[in-house]
Amino acid sequence: MIPAAIWTPLLLIGSNVLMTFAWYGHLKRPSWPLWLAILASWGIAFFEYCLAVPANRIGYGTFTGQQLKVMQEVITLAVFAGFSVTVLGEPLRWNYLAAMACLIAAVGFLFLKVD
């Protein structure tokens, strides 16, 4: 049996990959009519929710709600960084990496045991 501490981030990574394609994948298809971009995005988002909802339900208890949210945001930014470089062809600049380092530090603070 795989523990919640493993399942949760894996499911969040999968959900964020899908959601990134739902929100930004259509940018590579500017010739699509808006209705088609919306329909395709909603179709992908359904499957994203099929991963995100279980990730949060499985993870809650092992993680607090605040920890789940910050974990999800950092995963989102990491997934989007890869997407923007590989799919959109945008450069990954130093200031984006610096901002990511600050968010990773935020995660570190959030997971500190404070009594």
Coordinates of C-alpha atoms in Angstrom, one line a residue:
M1 CA 0.0 0.0 0.0
I2 CA 1.4 3.4 -1.0
P3 CA 1.2 6.0 1.8
A4 CA -0.7 9.3 1.5
A5 CA 2.6 11.2 1.6
I6 CA 3.5 9.6 -1.7
W7 CA 0.1 9.4 -3.4
T8 CA -0.8 13.0 -2.7
P9 CA 2.1 14.7 -4.6
L10 CA 1.9 12.2 -7.4
L11 CA -1.8 12.8 -8.0
L12 CA -1.2 16.6 -7.7
I13 CA 1.6 16.4 -10.3
G14 CA -0.7 14.5 -12.7
S15 CA -3.6 17.0 -12.1
N16 CA -1.4 20.0 -12.6
V17 CA 0.0 18.6 -15.9
L18 CA -3.6 18.2 -17.1
M19 CA -4.7 21.6 -15.9
T20 CA -1.8 23.3 -17.5
F21 CA -2.8 21.8 -20.8
A22 CA -6.4 22.8 -20.2
W23 CA -5.5 26.4 -19.4
Y24 CA -2.6 27.0 -21.8
G25 CA -2.5 24.2 -24.4
H26 CA -4.9 26.0 -26.7
L27 CA -2.4 28.9 -27.0
K28 CA -0.5 26.8 -29.5
R29 CA -3.7 26.6 -31.6
P30 CA -4.7 30.3 -32.2
S31 CA -6.7 29.3 -35.3
W32 CA -9.2 27.4 -33.1
P33 CA -12.5 29.2 -32.5
L34 CA -12.9 30.3 -28.9
W35 CA -15.8 27.8 -28.3
L36 CA -13.5 24.9 -29.3
A37 CA -10.7 26.0 -27.0
I38 CA -13.2 26.3 -24.2
L39 CA -14.7 22.9 -24.9
A40 CA -11.3 21.2 -25.2
S41 CA -10.2 22.9 -21.9
W42 CA -13.3 21.7 -20.1
G43 CA -12.9 18.2 -21.4
I44 CA -9.3 18.1 -20.0
A45 CA -10.3 19.8 -16.8
F46 CA -12.7 17.0 -16.0
F47 CA -9.9 14.5 -15.9
E48 CA -7.8 17.0 -13.9
Y49 CA -10.5 17.1 -11.2
C50 CA -10.5 13.3 -11.2
L51 CA -6.9 13.5 -9.9
A52 CA -7.0 16.7 -7.8
V53 CA -10.0 15.7 -5.7
P54 CA -8.6 12.3 -4.6
A55 CA -5.2 13.9 -4.0
N56 CA -6.6 16.3 -1.5
R57 CA -9.0 13.8 0.1
I58 CA -6.1 11.2 0.5
G59 CA -3.6 13.9 1.6
Y60 CA -5.8 15.6 4.2
G61 CA -4.9 14.4 7.6
T62 CA -1.4 13.5 6.6
F63 CA -1.1 17.2 5.5
T64 CA -3.0 20.2 6.7
G65 CA -5.2 22.1 4.2
Q66 CA -2.6 24.9 4.2
Q67 CA 0.2 22.4 3.4
L68 CA -1.9 20.9 0.6
K69 CA -2.5 24.3 -1.0
V70 CA 1.1 25.4 -0.9
M71 CA 2.3 22.0 -2.2
Q72 CA -0.2 22.3 -5.0
E73 CA 1.0 25.9 -5.9
V74 CA 4.7 24.9 -6.0
I75 CA 3.9 21.9 -8.1
T76 CA 1.8 24.1 -10.4
L77 CA 4.7 26.5 -10.9
A78 CA 7.2 23.7 -11.5
V79 CA 4.9 22.0 -14.1
F80 CA 4.2 25.4 -15.8
A81 CA 7.9 26.2 -16.0
G82 CA 8.5 23.0 -17.9
F83 CA 5.4 23.5 -20.0
S84 CA 6.4 27.1 -20.9
V85 CA 9.8 26.0 -22.1
T86 CA 8.9 22.8 -23.9
V87 CA 5.4 23.6 -25.3
L88 CA 5.3 27.4 -25.6
G89 CA 9.0 27.8 -26.4
E90 CA 9.5 30.5 -23.8
P91 CA 12.9 30.9 -22.1
L92 CA 13.2 30.2 -18.4
R93 CA 14.8 33.3 -17.0
W94 CA 16.9 33.7 -13.8
N95 CA 14.2 35.7 -12.1
Y96 CA 11.6 32.9 -12.6
L97 CA 14.1 30.5 -10.9
A98 CA 14.7 33.0 -8.1
A99 CA 10.9 33.3 -7.5
M100 CA 10.6 29.5 -7.5
A101 CA 13.4 29.3 -4.9
C102 CA 11.5 31.7 -2.7
L103 CA 8.3 29.5 -3.0
I104 CA 10.3 26.4 -2.2
A105 CA 11.6 28.2 0.9
A106 CA 7.9 29.0 1.8
V107 CA 7.1 25.3 1.6
G108 CA 10.0 24.6 3.9
F109 CA 8.6 27.1 6.5
L110 CA 5.1 25.7 6.1
F111 CA 6.3 22.2 6.9
L112 CA 8.4 23.2 10.0
K113 CA 7.1 21.7 13.2
V114 CA 6.1 24.6 15.4
D115 CA 4.6 24.0 18.8

